mmCIF file of C-alpha atoms in Angstrom:
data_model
loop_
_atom_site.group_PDB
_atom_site.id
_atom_site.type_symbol
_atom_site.label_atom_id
_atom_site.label_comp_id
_atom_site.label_asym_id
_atom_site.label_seq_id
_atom_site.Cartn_x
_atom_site.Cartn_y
_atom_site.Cartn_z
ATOM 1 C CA UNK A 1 26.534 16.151 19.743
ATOM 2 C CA UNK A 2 24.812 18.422 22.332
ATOM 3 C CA UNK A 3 21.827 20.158 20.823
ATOM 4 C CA UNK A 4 19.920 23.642 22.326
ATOM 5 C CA UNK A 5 16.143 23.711 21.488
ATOM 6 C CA UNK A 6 14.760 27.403 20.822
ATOM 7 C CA UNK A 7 11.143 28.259 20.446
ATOM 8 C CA UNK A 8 10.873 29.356 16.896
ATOM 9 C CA UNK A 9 8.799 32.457 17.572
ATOM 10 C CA UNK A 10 7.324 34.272 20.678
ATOM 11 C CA UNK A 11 5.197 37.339 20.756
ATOM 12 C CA UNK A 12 4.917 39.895 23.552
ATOM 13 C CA UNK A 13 2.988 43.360 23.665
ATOM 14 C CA UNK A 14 4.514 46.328 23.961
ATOM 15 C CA UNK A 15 5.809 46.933 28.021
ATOM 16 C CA UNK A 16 5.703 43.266 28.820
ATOM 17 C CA UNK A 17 7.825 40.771 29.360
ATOM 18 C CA UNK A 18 9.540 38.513 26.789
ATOM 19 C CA UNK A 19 10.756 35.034 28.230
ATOM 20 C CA UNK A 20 12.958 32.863 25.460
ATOM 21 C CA UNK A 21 13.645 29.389 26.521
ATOM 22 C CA UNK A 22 16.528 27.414 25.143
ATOM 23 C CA UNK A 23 16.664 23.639 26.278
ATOM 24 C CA UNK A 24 19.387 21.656 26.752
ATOM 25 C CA UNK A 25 20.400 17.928 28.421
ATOM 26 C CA UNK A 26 21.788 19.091 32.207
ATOM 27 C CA UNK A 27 22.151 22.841 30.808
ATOM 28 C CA UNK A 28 21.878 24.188 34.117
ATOM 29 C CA UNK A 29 25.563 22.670 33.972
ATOM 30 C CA UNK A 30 26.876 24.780 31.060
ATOM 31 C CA UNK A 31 27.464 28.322 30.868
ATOM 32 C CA UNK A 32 24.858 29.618 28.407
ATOM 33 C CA UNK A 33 25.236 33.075 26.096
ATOM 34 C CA UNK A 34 22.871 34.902 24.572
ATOM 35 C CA UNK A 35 23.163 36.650 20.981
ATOM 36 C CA UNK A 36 20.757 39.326 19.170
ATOM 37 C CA UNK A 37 20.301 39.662 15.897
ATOM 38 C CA UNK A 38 18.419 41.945 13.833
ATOM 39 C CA UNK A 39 17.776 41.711 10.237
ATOM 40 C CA UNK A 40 21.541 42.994 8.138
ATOM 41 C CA UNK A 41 23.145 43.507 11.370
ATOM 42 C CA UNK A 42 25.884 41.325 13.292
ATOM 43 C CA UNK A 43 24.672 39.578 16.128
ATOM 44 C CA UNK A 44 25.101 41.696 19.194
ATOM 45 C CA UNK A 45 25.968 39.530 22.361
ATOM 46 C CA UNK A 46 23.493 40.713 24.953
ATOM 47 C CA UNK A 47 23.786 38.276 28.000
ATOM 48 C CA UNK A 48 26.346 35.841 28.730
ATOM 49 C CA UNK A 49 27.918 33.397 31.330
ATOM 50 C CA UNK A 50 24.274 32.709 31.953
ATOM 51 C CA UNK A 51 23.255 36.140 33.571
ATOM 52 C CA UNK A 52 26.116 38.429 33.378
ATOM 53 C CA UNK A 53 25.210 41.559 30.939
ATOM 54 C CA UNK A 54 27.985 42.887 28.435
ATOM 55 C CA UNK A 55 29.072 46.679 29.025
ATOM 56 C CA UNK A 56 26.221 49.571 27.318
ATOM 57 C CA UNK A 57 23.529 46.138 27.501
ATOM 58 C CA UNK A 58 20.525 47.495 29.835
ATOM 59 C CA UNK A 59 19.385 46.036 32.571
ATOM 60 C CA UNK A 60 16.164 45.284 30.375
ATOM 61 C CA UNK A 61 18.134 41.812 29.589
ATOM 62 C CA UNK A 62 18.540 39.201 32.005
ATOM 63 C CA UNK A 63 18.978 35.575 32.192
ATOM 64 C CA UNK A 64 18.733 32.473 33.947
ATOM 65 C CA UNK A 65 19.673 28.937 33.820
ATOM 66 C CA UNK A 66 18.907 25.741 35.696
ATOM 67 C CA UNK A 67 17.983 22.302 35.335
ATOM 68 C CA UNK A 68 17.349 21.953 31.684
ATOM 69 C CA UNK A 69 16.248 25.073 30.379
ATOM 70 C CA UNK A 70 18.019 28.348 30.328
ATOM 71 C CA UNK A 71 15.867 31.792 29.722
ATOM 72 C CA UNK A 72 16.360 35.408 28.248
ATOM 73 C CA UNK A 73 14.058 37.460 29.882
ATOM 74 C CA UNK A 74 13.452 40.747 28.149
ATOM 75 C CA UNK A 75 11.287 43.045 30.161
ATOM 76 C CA UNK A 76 9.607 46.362 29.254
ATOM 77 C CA UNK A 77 9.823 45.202 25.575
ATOM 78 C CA UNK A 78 9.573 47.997 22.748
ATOM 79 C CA UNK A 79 9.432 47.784 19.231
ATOM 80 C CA UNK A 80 13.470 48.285 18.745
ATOM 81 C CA UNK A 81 13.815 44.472 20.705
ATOM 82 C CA UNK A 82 12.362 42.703 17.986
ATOM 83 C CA UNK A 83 14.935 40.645 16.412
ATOM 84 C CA UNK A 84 16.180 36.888 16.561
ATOM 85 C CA UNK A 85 17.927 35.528 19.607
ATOM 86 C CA UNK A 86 20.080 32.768 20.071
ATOM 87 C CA UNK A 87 21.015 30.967 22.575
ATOM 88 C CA UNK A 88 24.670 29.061 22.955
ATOM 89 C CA UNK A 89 27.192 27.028 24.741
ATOM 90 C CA UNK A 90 30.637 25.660 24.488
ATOM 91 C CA UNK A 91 30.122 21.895 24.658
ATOM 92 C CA UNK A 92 33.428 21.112 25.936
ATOM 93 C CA UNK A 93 33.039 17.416 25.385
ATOM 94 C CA UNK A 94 33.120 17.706 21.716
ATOM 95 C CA UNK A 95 35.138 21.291 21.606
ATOM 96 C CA UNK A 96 32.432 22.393 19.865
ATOM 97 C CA UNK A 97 30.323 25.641 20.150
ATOM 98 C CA UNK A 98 26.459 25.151 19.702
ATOM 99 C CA UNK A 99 24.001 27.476 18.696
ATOM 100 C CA UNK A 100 20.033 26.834 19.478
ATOM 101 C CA UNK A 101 17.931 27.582 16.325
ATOM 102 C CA UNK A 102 16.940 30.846 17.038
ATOM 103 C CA UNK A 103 13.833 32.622 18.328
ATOM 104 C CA UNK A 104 11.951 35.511 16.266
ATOM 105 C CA UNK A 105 10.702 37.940 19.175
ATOM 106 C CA UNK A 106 7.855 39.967 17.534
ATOM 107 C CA UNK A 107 6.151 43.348 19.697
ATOM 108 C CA UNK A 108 2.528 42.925 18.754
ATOM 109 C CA UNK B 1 37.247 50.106 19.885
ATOM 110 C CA UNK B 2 37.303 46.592 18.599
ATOM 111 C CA UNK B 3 36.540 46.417 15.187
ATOM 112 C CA UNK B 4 36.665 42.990 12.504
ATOM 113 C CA UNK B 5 36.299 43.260 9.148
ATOM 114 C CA UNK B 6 36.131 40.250 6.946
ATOM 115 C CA UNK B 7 36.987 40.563 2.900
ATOM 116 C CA UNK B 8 36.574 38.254 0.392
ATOM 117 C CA UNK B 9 33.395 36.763 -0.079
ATOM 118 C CA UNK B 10 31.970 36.737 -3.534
ATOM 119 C CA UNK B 11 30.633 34.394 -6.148
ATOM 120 C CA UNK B 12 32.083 30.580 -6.725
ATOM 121 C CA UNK B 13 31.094 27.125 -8.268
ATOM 122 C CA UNK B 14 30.638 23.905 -6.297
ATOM 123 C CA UNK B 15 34.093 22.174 -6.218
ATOM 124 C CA UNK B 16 36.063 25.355 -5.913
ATOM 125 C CA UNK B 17 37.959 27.710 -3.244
ATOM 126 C CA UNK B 18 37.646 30.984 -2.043
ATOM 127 C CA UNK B 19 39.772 32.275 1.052
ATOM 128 C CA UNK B 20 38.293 34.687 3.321
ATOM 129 C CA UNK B 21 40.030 37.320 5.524
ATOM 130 C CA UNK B 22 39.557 38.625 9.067
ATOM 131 C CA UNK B 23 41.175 41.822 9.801
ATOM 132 C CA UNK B 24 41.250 42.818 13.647
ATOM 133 C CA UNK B 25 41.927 45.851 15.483
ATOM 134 C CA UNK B 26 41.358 47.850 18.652
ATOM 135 C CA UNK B 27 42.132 44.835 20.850
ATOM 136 C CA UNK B 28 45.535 42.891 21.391
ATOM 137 C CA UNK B 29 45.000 40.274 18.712
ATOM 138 C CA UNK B 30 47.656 37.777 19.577
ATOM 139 C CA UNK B 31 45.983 37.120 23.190
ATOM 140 C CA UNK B 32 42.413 36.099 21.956
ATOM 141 C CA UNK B 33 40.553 33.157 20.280
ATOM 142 C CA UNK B 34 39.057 33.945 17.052
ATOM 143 C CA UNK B 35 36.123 31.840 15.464
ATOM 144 C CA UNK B 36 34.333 31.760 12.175
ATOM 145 C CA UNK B 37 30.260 31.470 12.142
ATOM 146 C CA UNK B 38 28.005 31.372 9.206
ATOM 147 C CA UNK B 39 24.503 32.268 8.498
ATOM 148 C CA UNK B 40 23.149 30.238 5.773
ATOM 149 C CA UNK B 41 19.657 32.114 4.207
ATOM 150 C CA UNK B 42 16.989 31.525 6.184
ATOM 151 C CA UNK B 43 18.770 29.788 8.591
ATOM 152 C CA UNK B 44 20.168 30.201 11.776
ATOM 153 C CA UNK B 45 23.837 30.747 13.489
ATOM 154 C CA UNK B 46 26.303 27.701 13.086
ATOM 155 C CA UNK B 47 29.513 27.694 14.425
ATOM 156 C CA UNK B 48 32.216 27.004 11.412
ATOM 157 C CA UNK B 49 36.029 27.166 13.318
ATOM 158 C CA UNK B 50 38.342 29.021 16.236
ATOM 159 C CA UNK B 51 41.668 28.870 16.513
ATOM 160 C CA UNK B 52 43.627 29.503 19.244
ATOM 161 C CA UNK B 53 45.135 32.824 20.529
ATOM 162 C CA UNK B 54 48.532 31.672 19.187
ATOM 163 C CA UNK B 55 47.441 29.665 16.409
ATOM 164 C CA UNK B 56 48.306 26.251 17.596
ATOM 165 C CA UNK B 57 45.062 24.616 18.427
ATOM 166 C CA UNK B 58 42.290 24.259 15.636
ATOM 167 C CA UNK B 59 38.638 23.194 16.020
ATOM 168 C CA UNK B 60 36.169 22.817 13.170
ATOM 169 C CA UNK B 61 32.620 21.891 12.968
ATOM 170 C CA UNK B 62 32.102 18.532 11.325
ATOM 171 C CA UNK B 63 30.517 19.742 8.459
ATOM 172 C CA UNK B 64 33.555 21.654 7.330
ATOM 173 C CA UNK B 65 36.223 19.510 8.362
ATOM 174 C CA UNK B 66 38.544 18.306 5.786
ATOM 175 C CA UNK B 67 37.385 20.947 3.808
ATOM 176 C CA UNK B 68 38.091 24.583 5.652
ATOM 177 C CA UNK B 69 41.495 25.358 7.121
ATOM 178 C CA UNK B 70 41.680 28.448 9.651
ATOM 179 C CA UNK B 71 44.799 29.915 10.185
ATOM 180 C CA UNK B 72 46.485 33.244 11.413
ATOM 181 C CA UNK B 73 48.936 36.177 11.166
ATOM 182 C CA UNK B 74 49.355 37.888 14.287
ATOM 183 C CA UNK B 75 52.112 40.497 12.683
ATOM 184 C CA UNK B 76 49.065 41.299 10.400
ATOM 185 C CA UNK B 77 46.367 41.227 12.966
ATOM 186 C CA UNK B 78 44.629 38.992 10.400
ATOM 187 C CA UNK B 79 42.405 35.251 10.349
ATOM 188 C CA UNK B 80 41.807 33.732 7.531
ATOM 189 C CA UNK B 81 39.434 31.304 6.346
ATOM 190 C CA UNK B 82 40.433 29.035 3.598
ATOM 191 C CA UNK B 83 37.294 27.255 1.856
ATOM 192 C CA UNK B 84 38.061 24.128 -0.024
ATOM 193 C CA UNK B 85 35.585 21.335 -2.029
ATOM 194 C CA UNK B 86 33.019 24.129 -1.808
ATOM 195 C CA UNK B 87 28.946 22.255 -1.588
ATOM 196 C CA UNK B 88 25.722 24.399 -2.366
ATOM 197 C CA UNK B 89 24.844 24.475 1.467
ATOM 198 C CA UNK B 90 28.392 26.045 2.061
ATOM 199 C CA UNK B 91 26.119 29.605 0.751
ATOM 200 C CA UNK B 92 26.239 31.940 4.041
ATOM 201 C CA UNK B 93 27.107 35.134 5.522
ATOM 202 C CA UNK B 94 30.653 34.093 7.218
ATOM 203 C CA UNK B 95 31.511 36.216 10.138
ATOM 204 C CA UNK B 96 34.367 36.617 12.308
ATOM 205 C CA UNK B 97 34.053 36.961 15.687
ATOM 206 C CA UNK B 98 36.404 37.560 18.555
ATOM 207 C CA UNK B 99 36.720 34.629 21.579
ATOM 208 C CA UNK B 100 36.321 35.914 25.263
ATOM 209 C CA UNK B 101 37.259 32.823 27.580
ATOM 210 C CA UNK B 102 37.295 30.208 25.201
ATOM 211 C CA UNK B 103 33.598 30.148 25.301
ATOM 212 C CA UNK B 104 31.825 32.914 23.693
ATOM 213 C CA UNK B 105 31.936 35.284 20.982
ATOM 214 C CA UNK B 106 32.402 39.078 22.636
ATOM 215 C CA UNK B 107 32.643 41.216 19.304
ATOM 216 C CA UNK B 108 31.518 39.900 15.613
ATOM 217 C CA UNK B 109 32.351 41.632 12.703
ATOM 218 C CA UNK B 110 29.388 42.540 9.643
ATOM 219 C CA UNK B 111 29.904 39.311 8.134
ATOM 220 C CA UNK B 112 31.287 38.311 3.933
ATOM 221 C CA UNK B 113 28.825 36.596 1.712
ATOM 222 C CA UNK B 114 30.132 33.594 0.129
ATOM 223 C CA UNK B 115 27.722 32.220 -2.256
ATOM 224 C CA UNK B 116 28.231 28.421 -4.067
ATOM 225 C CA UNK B 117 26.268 28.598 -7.234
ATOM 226 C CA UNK B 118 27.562 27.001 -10.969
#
């Protein structure tokens, strides 16, 4: 079955720029979603279709996706960002959808 | 606005069943994909199910099945979840979430505890 690799943490001061990676075989192939989720809350999706952003998402969240790794790029991170993101695809071989493991973004 | 609300969650022992509900509104139901996902503790997302706009076409993760059976009403708006043979690692927050191109999950709803304790 087709399997997404998260970091399981990255850490980014205040203003900067957060970059997730999620790895997958020949990803750059897939379409890949993005999901946040902050602690008793429903996942929010936040990019999807690789680098297409959801209606009332700002333009703080973008995405990319080639090769084998896609990315969530977060820029001008604040305290509210920190939450878990996850990464996901449809794998349409299996007619499964996969979920990375999840990455805890932390604002230092 | 689109809004799901799952019921039914609660307390059960291994071997048992519990059904959970997904109640859906704000969107037209019968044209859209709805899946189930799960949140064990400390763990992250896993897809569980989505069935088809019209109900015809099931797909289940392999840990579940045999064991879960999605179905759905579209006169009620309503998914449903039924949760058979019930293991310890079947303890998770189960949410709903709507489908948007048979690929993604759009809207999710706040999600029904289902914990598998004796």
């Amino acid at each position: 079955s087709y399997v997404l690799t998260q970091p399981p943490s990255v850490s980014v001061a205040p203003g900067q720029t957060a970059r997730i990676t999620c790895g997958g075989n020949i990803i750059g192939s897939k379409r890949v979603h993005w999901y946040q989720r902050k602690p008793g809350q429903a996942p929010v999706l936040v990019v999807y279709d690789d680098s297409d952003r959801p209606s009332g998402i700002p333009d703080q969240f973008s995405g990319s996706n080639s090769g084998n790794t896609a990315t969530l790029t977060i820029s001008r991170v604040e305290a509210g960002d920190e939450a878990d993101y996850y990464c996901q695809v449809w794998d349409s071989s299996s007619d499964h959808m996969v979920f990375g493991g999840g990455t805890k973004l932390t604002v230092l | 606005q689109v809004q799901l609300v799952e019921s039914g969650g609660g307390v059960v022992q291994p071997g048992r069943s519990l059904s959970l509900s997904c109640a859906a509104s704000g969107f037209t139901f019968g044209s859209n994909g709805i899946h189930w996902v799960r949140q064990a503790p400390g763990k992250g997302l896993q897809w569980v199910a989505l069935i088809s706009y019209d109900g015809r076409h099931q797909y289940y993760a392999d840990s579940v099945r045999g064991r879960f059976t999605i179905s759905r009403d579209n006169s009620k708006n309503t998914v449903y979840l039924q949760l058979n043979s019930l293991r310890d690692e079947d303890t998770a927050v189960y949410y709903c979430a709507k489908d948007l191109m048979s690929s993604l999950c759009d809207y999710w709803g706040q999600g029904a505890l289902v914990t598998v304790s004796s």
